[in-house]
Short mmCIF file of C-alpha atoms and ligand atoms in Angstrom, two decimals:
data_model
loop_
_atom_site.label_atom_id
_atom_site.label_comp_id
_atom_site.label_asym_id
_atom_site.label_seq_id
_atom_site.Cartn_x
_atom_site.Cartn_y
_atom_site.Cartn_z
CA MET A 158 37.73 83.84 102.56
CA ASP A 159 36.44 85.94 104.84
CA THR A 160 39.34 86.20 108.04
CA PRO A 161 42.50 88.15 106.42
CA TYR A 162 45.44 86.91 108.37
CA PHE A 163 48.17 88.79 106.34
CA ASP A 164 48.90 92.56 106.44
CA ILE A 165 49.30 93.12 102.53
CA PRO A 166 50.79 96.66 102.61
CA ALA A 167 48.81 99.25 100.95
CA GLY A 168 50.64 99.70 97.14
CA ALA A 169 50.54 95.46 96.98
CA ASN A 170 46.73 95.48 97.41
CA ALA A 171 46.02 98.82 95.25
CA ILE A 172 47.97 96.55 92.80
CA MET A 173 46.36 92.89 93.52
CA GLU A 174 43.39 94.78 93.59
CA ALA A 175 43.44 97.12 89.92
CA LEU A 176 44.38 93.71 88.39
CA LYS A 177 41.34 92.19 89.89
CA ALA A 178 39.13 94.62 88.58
CA ASP A 179 40.14 93.69 84.86
CA GLY A 180 39.33 90.26 85.99
CA PHE A 181 42.95 88.99 87.02
CA GLU A 182 44.11 86.99 89.78
CA SER A 183 47.01 87.66 91.53
CA PHE A 184 49.05 86.87 94.86
CA ILE A 185 51.18 87.98 97.12
CA VAL A 186 54.92 85.06 96.86
CA GLY A 187 58.00 84.02 98.22
CA GLY A 188 60.06 85.17 100.68
CA ALA A 189 57.07 88.03 101.52
CA VAL A 190 55.28 85.67 102.31
CA ARG A 191 57.71 83.21 104.80
CA ASP A 192 58.77 86.39 106.22
CA THR A 193 55.40 87.35 107.66
CA LEU A 194 53.99 83.61 108.38
CA LEU A 195 57.73 83.82 110.73
CA GLY A 196 56.91 87.99 111.95
CA ASN A 197 59.78 88.40 110.42
CA ALA A 198 60.09 92.41 108.86
CA ILE A 199 59.13 92.76 105.34
CA HIS A 200 61.70 93.86 102.60
CA ASP A 201 60.39 93.77 99.16
CA VAL A 202 57.27 92.29 98.19
CA ASP A 203 57.07 90.34 94.69
CA ILE A 204 53.73 89.26 92.84
CA ALA A 205 52.31 86.71 90.86
CA THR A 206 49.45 87.27 88.61
CA ASP A 207 48.60 85.14 85.64
CA CYS A 208 48.09 88.31 83.16
CA GLN A 209 51.14 89.31 81.07
CA ALA A 210 53.57 91.99 81.10
CA LYS A 211 52.40 94.17 78.98
CA VAL A 212 48.88 94.49 80.14
CA THR A 213 50.08 93.84 83.73
CA THR A 214 51.74 97.73 82.44
CA ARG A 215 48.76 98.69 80.49
CA ILE A 216 46.26 98.15 84.05
CA LEU A 217 48.26 99.82 86.53
CA ILE A 218 49.02 102.74 84.34
CA LYS A 219 45.19 103.60 83.92
CA ALA A 220 45.11 103.21 87.59
CA GLY A 221 47.25 105.94 87.68
CA MET A 222 50.93 104.30 88.89
CA LYS A 223 54.05 104.22 87.18
CA THR A 224 55.68 101.05 86.35
CA VAL A 225 58.77 100.19 85.43
CA PRO A 226 59.58 97.41 82.66
CA THR A 227 62.41 96.05 84.31
CA GLY A 228 62.14 92.63 82.43
CA ILE A 229 59.51 92.41 80.57
CA LYS A 230 60.99 89.00 78.42
CA HIS A 231 60.98 87.39 81.90
CA GLY A 232 57.69 88.81 83.29
CA THR A 233 58.93 90.95 85.81
CA ILE A 234 57.54 95.02 85.50
CA THR A 235 58.51 97.17 88.90
CA ALA A 236 55.90 99.25 89.94
CA VAL A 237 57.15 102.04 91.57
CA LEU A 238 54.26 103.63 94.23
CA GLU A 239 54.51 105.87 96.62
CA ASP A 240 54.89 102.56 100.14
CA GLY A 241 57.87 101.57 98.06
CA SER A 242 58.39 99.04 94.39
CA TYR A 243 56.69 95.57 93.64
CA GLU A 244 57.83 93.51 90.94
CA VAL A 245 54.84 91.66 90.19
CA THR A 246 55.58 88.65 88.00
CA THR A 247 53.40 87.35 85.67
CA TYR A 248 53.55 82.90 86.67
CA ARG A 249 56.68 80.95 84.92
CA ILE A 250 57.65 77.11 84.98
CA ASP A 251 61.09 77.40 84.78
CA GLY A 252 63.48 78.52 87.21
CA GLU A 253 65.31 81.91 87.43
CA TYR A 254 69.01 79.93 86.74
CA GLN A 255 71.94 81.62 87.18
CA ASP A 256 74.52 79.84 85.55
CA SER A 257 75.61 80.61 81.85
CA ARG A 258 74.45 76.87 80.18
CA HIS A 259 70.75 77.87 80.72
CA PRO A 260 69.67 80.32 78.07
CA GLU A 261 67.50 82.74 79.04
CA GLN A 262 64.53 81.72 77.68
CA VAL A 263 61.89 81.59 80.05
CA THR A 264 57.91 79.73 79.72
CA PHE A 265 54.71 80.97 81.01
CA THR A 266 52.32 79.26 82.70
CA ASP A 267 48.46 79.77 83.74
CA THR A 268 48.51 78.51 87.49
CA ILE A 269 49.91 79.67 90.67
CA GLU A 270 51.05 75.97 91.42
CA ALA A 271 53.19 75.63 88.10
CA ASP A 272 54.33 78.97 89.28
CA LEU A 273 55.30 77.57 92.55
CA ALA A 274 56.58 74.73 91.91
CA ARG A 275 59.64 75.92 90.15
CA ARG A 276 60.94 77.80 93.33
CA ASP A 277 63.77 76.29 95.41
CA PHE A 278 62.48 75.87 98.84
CA THR A 279 58.82 74.65 100.15
CA ILE A 280 59.07 77.29 103.10
CA ASN A 281 59.75 80.11 99.79
CA ALA A 282 56.77 78.37 97.75
CA MET A 283 54.30 79.55 99.35
CA ALA A 284 51.26 82.54 97.93
CA TYR A 285 48.63 84.53 99.26
CA SER A 286 45.51 86.68 98.41
CA HIS A 287 42.61 87.88 100.53
CA ASP A 288 40.45 86.30 97.97
CA ALA A 289 42.60 82.68 98.40
CA GLY A 290 44.00 82.48 100.78
CA LEU A 291 47.29 80.87 101.64
CA VAL A 292 47.70 79.09 98.72
CA ASP A 293 50.98 76.17 99.96
CA PRO A 294 51.21 72.93 97.43
CA PHE A 295 54.20 71.62 99.20
CA SER A 296 53.11 72.58 102.97
CA GLY A 297 56.21 75.02 103.45
CA ILE A 298 53.54 75.80 106.40
CA LEU A 299 54.67 73.18 108.62
CA ASP A 300 58.11 73.26 107.08
CA LEU A 301 57.98 76.93 108.68
CA ARG A 302 57.15 75.61 111.71
CA ALA A 303 59.14 72.51 112.21
CA LYS A 304 62.14 74.95 110.94
CA VAL A 305 63.28 73.31 108.21
CA ILE A 306 64.89 73.98 104.23
CA ARG A 307 63.69 70.99 101.66
CA CYS A 308 64.22 71.49 98.33
CA VAL A 309 60.32 72.04 96.74
CA GLY A 310 60.53 68.22 94.68
CA ASP A 311 63.99 66.13 94.18
CA PRO A 312 66.87 67.98 95.38
CA LYS A 313 69.60 66.26 93.01
CA GLU A 314 67.11 67.92 89.75
CA ARG A 315 67.24 71.04 91.65
CA PHE A 316 70.53 71.64 92.86
CA SER A 317 71.85 70.56 89.10
CA GLU A 318 69.81 73.08 87.53
CA ASP A 319 70.95 75.34 89.36
CA ALA A 320 73.47 75.15 91.93
CA LEU A 321 73.72 78.66 93.21
CA ARG A 322 70.75 76.92 95.50
CA ILE A 323 73.13 75.28 97.50
CA MET A 324 74.50 77.91 99.14
CA ARG A 325 70.84 79.76 99.09
CA ALA A 326 69.48 76.55 101.18
CA LEU A 327 72.73 77.41 103.34
CA ARG A 328 71.70 80.96 103.75
CA PHE A 329 68.38 80.32 104.79
CA ALA A 330 69.12 77.51 107.39
CA SER A 331 71.67 80.05 108.81
CA GLU A 332 69.57 83.10 108.76
CA LEU A 333 66.46 81.62 109.55
CA GLY A 334 68.35 79.56 111.93
CA PHE A 335 66.27 76.17 110.64
CA MET A 336 67.68 72.76 109.74
CA ILE A 337 68.31 71.05 106.34
CA GLU A 338 66.47 68.24 105.96
CA PRO A 339 68.12 65.07 105.29
CA GLU A 340 67.68 63.98 101.75
CA THR A 341 68.41 68.08 100.45
CA ALA A 342 71.41 67.80 102.91
CA ALA A 343 73.10 64.71 101.21
CA ALA A 344 72.08 66.78 97.65
CA ILE A 345 74.22 69.63 99.04
CA HIS A 346 77.30 67.40 99.91
CA GLU A 347 76.62 65.52 97.30
CA LEU A 348 75.99 67.74 94.35
CA ARG A 349 78.80 71.17 96.23
CA GLU A 350 81.74 70.85 93.50
CA ARG A 351 78.86 72.95 91.44
CA VAL A 352 78.58 75.87 93.06
CA ASN A 353 82.25 76.39 91.22
CA GLU A 354 80.01 76.76 88.65
CA VAL A 355 78.05 79.73 89.84
CA SER A 356 79.30 83.17 89.19
CA ARG A 357 81.53 84.40 92.71
CA GLU A 358 79.64 87.38 93.08
CA ARG A 359 76.25 85.25 94.10
CA VAL A 360 78.44 83.00 95.43
CA ARG A 361 79.73 85.99 97.60
CA ASP A 362 76.47 87.92 98.27
CA GLU A 363 74.97 84.37 99.63
CA PHE A 364 77.91 84.07 101.57
CA VAL A 365 77.79 87.80 103.49
CA LYS A 366 74.08 86.38 104.24
CA LEU A 367 74.94 82.76 105.23
CA LEU A 368 78.03 85.10 107.74
CA HIS A 369 74.83 87.53 109.44
CA GLY A 370 73.01 84.54 110.08
CA LYS A 371 72.50 83.73 113.31
CA GLY A 372 72.61 80.13 112.89
CA ALA A 373 75.75 80.72 110.41
CA GLY A 374 78.83 79.24 113.10
CA ARG A 375 76.26 75.86 113.49
CA ILE A 376 76.07 75.96 109.22
CA MET A 377 79.78 76.40 108.63
CA ARG A 378 80.97 73.77 111.00
CA GLU A 379 78.90 71.26 109.49
CA TYR A 380 78.71 72.40 105.72
CA VAL A 381 82.83 72.94 106.41
CA ASP A 382 82.77 70.97 103.08
CA VAL A 383 80.85 73.41 100.66
CA ILE A 384 82.24 76.04 102.25
CA SER A 385 86.17 74.95 101.29
CA THR A 386 84.63 74.49 97.17
CA PHE A 387 85.07 78.64 96.96
CA ILE A 388 87.77 78.81 99.84
CA PRO A 389 89.39 75.40 99.31
CA GLN A 390 92.40 76.65 102.48
CA LEU A 391 90.24 76.09 104.77
CA ALA A 392 89.48 72.33 104.42
CA ASP A 393 93.99 72.04 105.69
CA LEU A 394 92.47 74.00 109.11
CA VAL A 395 89.79 70.93 109.74
CA GLY A 396 91.85 68.51 112.14
CA LEU A 397 94.93 70.21 112.71
CA ASN A 398 95.88 70.41 115.54
CA LEU A 399 97.72 73.60 116.89
CA ASN A 400 100.07 72.45 118.66
CA ASN A 401 99.92 75.29 122.00
CA PRO A 402 98.68 73.68 125.04
CA LEU A 403 96.49 76.61 125.77
CA HIS A 404 94.29 75.31 122.72
CA ILE A 405 91.31 73.63 123.02
CA HIS A 406 90.05 72.91 119.10
CA ASP A 407 91.48 72.28 116.11
CA ALA A 408 92.44 74.95 113.77
CA TRP A 409 88.58 75.35 112.27
CA GLU A 410 86.74 75.16 115.45
CA HIS A 411 89.55 77.70 116.98
CA SER A 412 88.71 79.65 112.98
CA LEU A 413 84.36 79.24 113.94
CA VAL A 414 84.40 79.69 117.67
CA THR A 415 86.88 82.96 117.16
CA PHE A 416 83.77 83.91 114.21
CA GLU A 417 81.23 83.32 116.96
CA THR A 418 82.89 85.05 119.53
CA ILE A 419 83.52 88.46 118.06
CA GLN A 420 82.64 91.72 117.55
CA PRO A 421 81.47 93.65 116.23
CA ARG A 422 79.38 91.97 113.84
CA ARG A 423 80.19 93.46 111.22
CA THR A 424 80.98 92.12 107.15
CA GLU A 425 84.69 92.37 107.61
CA MET A 426 85.28 91.63 111.45
CA LEU A 427 83.68 88.61 110.13
CA LEU A 428 85.64 87.75 107.98
CA ALA A 429 88.92 88.38 110.05
CA ALA A 430 87.90 86.71 112.35
CA LEU A 431 86.44 83.53 110.35
CA LEU A 432 90.11 83.41 108.75
CA HIS A 433 92.68 84.97 110.64
CA ASP A 434 94.37 81.62 110.80
CA ILE A 435 93.98 80.26 107.70
CA GLY A 436 97.89 80.74 106.35
CA LYS A 437 98.44 77.94 109.63
CA GLY A 438 96.94 75.45 107.06
CA PRO A 439 100.17 72.84 106.81
CA LYS A 440 100.22 73.75 102.57
CA ALA A 441 100.44 77.52 103.07
CA LEU A 442 102.91 76.80 106.16
CA GLY A 443 105.39 74.93 103.74
CA GLU A 444 105.98 77.43 101.42
CA GLU A 445 107.60 80.37 103.31
CA TRP A 446 107.66 78.90 106.91
CA ALA A 447 111.84 78.62 106.10
CA LYS A 448 111.85 82.42 105.36
CA GLY A 449 111.05 82.30 108.79
CA VAL A 450 107.84 84.71 107.87
CA ASP A 451 105.05 84.77 110.41
CA HIS A 452 101.39 83.27 110.62
CA ALA A 453 99.59 86.55 110.37
CA GLU A 454 101.23 87.56 107.24
CA ILE A 455 100.80 84.51 105.29
CA SER A 456 97.33 83.95 106.87
CA ARG A 457 97.07 88.14 105.49
CA ARG A 458 98.28 87.28 102.27
CA ILE A 459 96.07 84.20 101.78
CA SER A 460 92.79 86.18 103.04
CA GLU A 461 93.40 88.71 100.44
CA GLU A 462 93.61 86.35 97.91
CA ILE A 463 90.30 84.58 98.33
CA LEU A 464 88.18 87.65 99.59
CA ARG A 465 89.74 89.32 95.47
CA ASP A 466 88.57 85.70 94.68
CA LEU A 467 85.55 86.35 95.57
CA ARG A 468 85.04 89.46 94.28
CA PHE A 469 84.80 91.43 97.39
CA PRO A 470 85.97 95.35 97.26
CA ASN A 471 89.06 96.16 97.17
CA TYR A 472 88.07 98.71 100.62
CA THR A 473 87.15 94.98 102.59
CA ILE A 474 90.08 93.21 101.20
CA LYS A 475 92.59 95.40 102.25
CA PHE A 476 90.48 96.64 105.89
CA VAL A 477 90.49 92.20 106.48
CA GLY A 478 93.96 91.82 105.75
CA ARG A 479 95.41 94.89 108.12
CA VAL A 480 93.19 93.67 110.82
CA ILE A 481 94.86 89.83 110.06
CA GLY A 482 98.41 91.06 109.71
CA GLY A 483 98.09 93.18 112.95
CA HIS A 484 96.40 90.19 114.83
CA ASP A 485 99.48 88.48 116.56
CA ASP A 486 101.24 91.37 117.48
CA VAL A 487 102.39 91.95 120.60
CA PHE A 488 100.92 94.89 122.01
CA THR A 489 101.46 96.22 125.92
CA PRO A 490 99.63 98.61 128.43
CA ASN A 491 101.97 101.53 127.46
CA ARG A 492 100.87 104.64 126.55
CA ALA A 493 103.02 106.19 124.32
CA MET A 494 103.55 102.59 122.42
CA ILE A 495 99.58 102.37 121.96
CA LYS A 496 99.36 105.94 120.48
CA ARG A 497 102.34 104.37 118.19
CA SER A 498 99.83 101.87 117.49
CA LEU A 499 96.95 104.15 116.64
CA ARG A 500 98.87 106.06 113.82
CA ASP A 501 100.77 102.99 112.36
CA PHE A 502 97.29 100.89 112.08
CA GLY A 503 94.66 103.97 111.62
CA GLN A 504 92.44 104.26 114.95
CA VAL A 505 89.82 102.43 113.74
CA VAL A 506 92.04 99.01 112.77
CA PHE A 507 93.69 99.22 115.45
CA LEU A 508 91.02 99.76 117.32
CA SER A 509 89.33 96.03 115.24
CA ILE A 510 93.22 93.92 115.85
CA LEU A 511 92.06 94.21 119.70
CA ASP A 512 88.28 93.15 118.89
CA LEU A 513 90.32 90.51 117.18
CA LYS A 514 92.86 89.51 119.61
CA HIS A 515 89.85 89.55 121.79
CA ALA A 516 87.77 86.99 120.33
CA ASP A 517 90.79 84.76 118.93
CA ILE A 518 92.09 85.17 123.48
CA LEU A 519 88.71 83.96 124.48
CA ALA A 520 88.34 80.96 121.53
CA HIS A 521 91.76 79.12 122.66
CA GLY A 522 90.06 77.65 126.01
CA PRO A 523 89.15 78.92 129.28
CA GLU A 524 92.73 78.77 130.25
CA ALA A 525 94.20 81.38 127.82
CA ALA A 526 91.27 83.07 127.81
CA GLU A 527 91.38 83.90 131.12
CA GLN A 528 94.35 86.57 129.62
CA VAL A 529 91.53 88.43 128.33
CA TRP A 530 92.13 91.63 130.47
CA ARG A 531 95.31 92.10 128.94
CA ILE A 532 93.53 93.47 126.33
CA ASP A 533 90.58 94.82 127.87
CA GLU A 534 93.71 96.60 129.26
CA ILE A 535 95.23 98.75 126.26
CA ARG A 536 91.90 98.74 124.85
CA GLY A 537 90.57 100.61 127.82
CA ILE A 538 93.93 102.98 127.40
CA ALA A 539 93.51 103.51 123.30
CA GLU A 540 89.10 104.74 123.86
CA ASP A 541 90.95 107.03 126.94
CA ILE A 542 93.39 108.34 124.64
CA ILE A 543 90.80 109.23 121.93
CA ILE A 544 88.42 110.42 124.27
CA LYS A 545 90.69 112.74 125.11
CA ARG A 546 92.17 113.65 121.97
CA GLU A 547 95.37 112.73 122.65
CA CYS A 548 98.34 113.82 120.14
CA TYR A 549 98.69 110.47 118.06
CA THR A 550 98.63 111.81 114.32
CA LEU A 551 99.94 114.75 112.00
CA GLY A 552 97.00 116.16 112.16
CA ASP A 553 96.58 116.88 115.37
CA LEU A 554 99.76 118.32 116.33
CA LYS A 555 99.47 122.28 116.54
CA VAL A 556 102.20 122.93 114.06
CA SER A 557 101.91 122.85 110.23
CA GLY A 558 104.04 121.56 107.61
CA SER A 559 103.34 125.43 106.73
CA ASP A 560 104.77 126.52 110.20
CA VAL A 561 107.48 124.70 109.80
CA ARG A 562 108.65 126.01 106.45
CA GLU A 563 108.65 128.79 107.66
CA ALA A 564 110.07 128.72 111.03
CA ALA A 565 112.77 126.38 110.03
CA ASP A 566 113.01 127.23 106.19
CA LEU A 567 112.61 123.66 104.82
CA GLU A 568 110.88 121.96 101.94
CA GLY A 569 109.24 119.37 100.72
CA LYS A 570 110.31 116.27 102.33
CA GLN A 571 112.51 117.63 105.40
CA ILE A 572 109.11 118.43 106.32
CA ALA A 573 107.75 115.77 106.42
CA LYS A 574 110.78 114.17 108.59
CA ALA A 575 110.33 117.39 110.89
CA LEU A 576 107.12 116.93 111.58
CA GLY A 577 107.22 113.52 111.80
CA PHE A 578 110.18 113.85 115.02
CA LEU A 579 108.29 115.81 116.19
CA LEU A 580 104.88 113.70 116.62
CA ASP A 581 107.45 111.44 118.30
CA LYS A 582 108.54 113.67 120.65
CA VAL A 583 104.57 114.35 121.33
CA ILE A 584 103.69 110.85 121.71
CA GLU A 585 106.65 109.74 124.07
CA GLY A 586 105.52 113.04 126.57
CA GLU A 587 108.95 115.01 126.06
CA VAL A 588 107.02 117.63 125.15
CA ALA A 589 103.93 119.36 124.94
CA ASN A 590 101.64 119.59 121.95
CA ASP A 591 101.83 123.24 122.12
CA ARG A 592 102.97 125.31 118.84
CA ASP A 593 105.78 127.72 120.38
CA GLU A 594 107.38 124.56 122.62
CA LEU A 595 107.21 122.67 119.12
CA LEU A 596 109.02 125.67 117.17
CA GLU A 597 111.59 125.91 119.60
CA VAL A 598 112.40 122.11 120.18
CA LEU A 599 112.20 121.56 116.35
CA LEU A 600 114.81 124.93 115.88
CA GLY A 601 117.57 123.26 118.93
CA SER A 602 116.88 120.65 116.90
CA MET A 603 117.39 121.30 113.99
CA PRO A 604 120.33 119.38 112.61
CA LEU A 605 118.68 116.17 113.83
CA ALA A 606 115.66 117.11 111.67
CA ASP A 607 118.01 117.48 108.71
CA SER A 608 120.25 115.20 108.17
CA ASP A 609 120.57 113.22 105.75
CA GLU A 610 118.71 115.25 103.78
P1 ATP B 62 65.42 88.03 100.42
O1 ATP B 62 65.57 88.61 99.54
O2 ATP B 62 64.65 87.85 102.44
O3 ATP B 62 66.43 87.58 100.68
P2 ATP B 62 63.12 86.09 98.83
O4 ATP B 62 63.11 84.94 99.37
O5 ATP B 62 62.76 87.25 99.39
O6 ATP B 62 64.33 86.16 100.63
P3 ATP B 62 64.76 86.26 96.39
O7 ATP B 62 65.72 85.64 96.01
O8 ATP B 62 64.68 87.57 96.57
O9 ATP B 62 64.48 86.10 97.88
O10 ATP B 62 63.96 85.43 95.66
C1 ATP B 62 62.38 85.14 95.81
C2 ATP B 62 61.75 84.57 95.53
O11 ATP B 62 61.91 83.84 93.97
C3 ATP B 62 62.88 83.43 96.36
O12 ATP B 62 60.98 83.15 97.70
C4 ATP B 62 61.88 81.72 95.63
O13 ATP B 62 60.55 81.94 95.79
C5 ATP B 62 62.47 82.26 94.40
N1 ATP B 62 63.92 82.08 93.87
C6 ATP B 62 64.93 83.16 93.87
N2 ATP B 62 65.80 82.55 94.32
C7 ATP B 62 65.41 81.34 93.47
C8 ATP B 62 66.28 79.83 93.30
N3 ATP B 62 67.47 79.96 92.17
N4 ATP B 62 65.65 79.03 92.57
C9 ATP B 62 64.59 78.62 92.56
N5 ATP B 62 63.66 80.07 92.79
C10 ATP B 62 63.88 80.83 93.34
MG1 MG B 63 63.67 89.25 98.26
#
């Protein structure tokens, strides 16, 4: 190989050179090869070698490198170098089966080709070294160019061995904007229930990556049957008529278009958009409709259940729940009302509710979309309030709890009540946010602040 076509990072190069000096071969494998050929940024560089992990450790230490025995049993060590960490793994033939039915035993092998054969997709089963060039026994390079996700070997076998691969296929198709090859796609649909054999955390991690991919809407449209295996409530939205003349889509398509429209594209907002109408499914509504609970509240409760089941952090569950719970509230372009909303929801949640309302309205269809200016008008006022640092929280008030205690001789709950009373007055524009004026108003209305205590 006289013309290298890879820019191997310096650290990886040093590791490969050290192994070579002792007579071993090594390759960059997997994601780094794929992403380099695509011209995408690479995050981690994995190296595969015919050298045993313990010997690799000795060689790298001799070359002055720091090593960590991260997975000796699986043939993996990590070399920590100046420009980053590198996983160096002995050629193996068994995959990393993620479910508990597979014992944690590993079989090593002598050839890079055998190692590549255990990998999930052709685009992930390429290796590169300056000496050997590109090693690509499954024509991954052609699938990269054709933008295709295709299993290495028989898709049904590969998904049966490890159902996490079903989620990985959808995730890579979404991230890279690729199609899934028909036989691989058919196996995904057929074996979709197996996803429930995989730990929820792993499913969640792949799902979140899927959500952030550029093809997320397209993939969820096409594979809603797979997504519904771990979010069963979604299936109820498919084909569901929203019975509103302004809605041009069924509930599922409406959720997808809202998801595709929402900004900013942080995980919590993507989830809120996708799940905002989950409570409109007939089963969900059936339970609570009679009790008069509104759909935003039902959607909030169901979303929180879904996210808890997927082991999302509490912060995410609460945030998404609050945004969904408020998405059907009616806000008007009234300054005092907007300040109360900023106070009650908090600034970030309130602005996020407006973001969701904006996307939700656009996703109804062209007639409703004309109404989006109403939300933007409210957002404009909220932004103005924030920029001008106008008072809408207790913290913004120019009097403190101790001021109130001293001036009006109040204690405990009475203090909180008095401050809330003054904040209301300031929000309504009845009093300026000025210490002397506020204390004067407080003393002047003492029986009010003091009542029912
Ligand atoms: P990224 O790191 O960008 O998410 P990646 O391709 O590097 O993508 P990793 O999960 O880091 O993905 O895995 C590294 C490589 O290990 C993959 O490219 C693939 O060759 C192989 N691999 C990972 N998970 C599996 C699996 N479940 N089954 C088979 N091979 C896998
Ligand atoms: Mg990786």
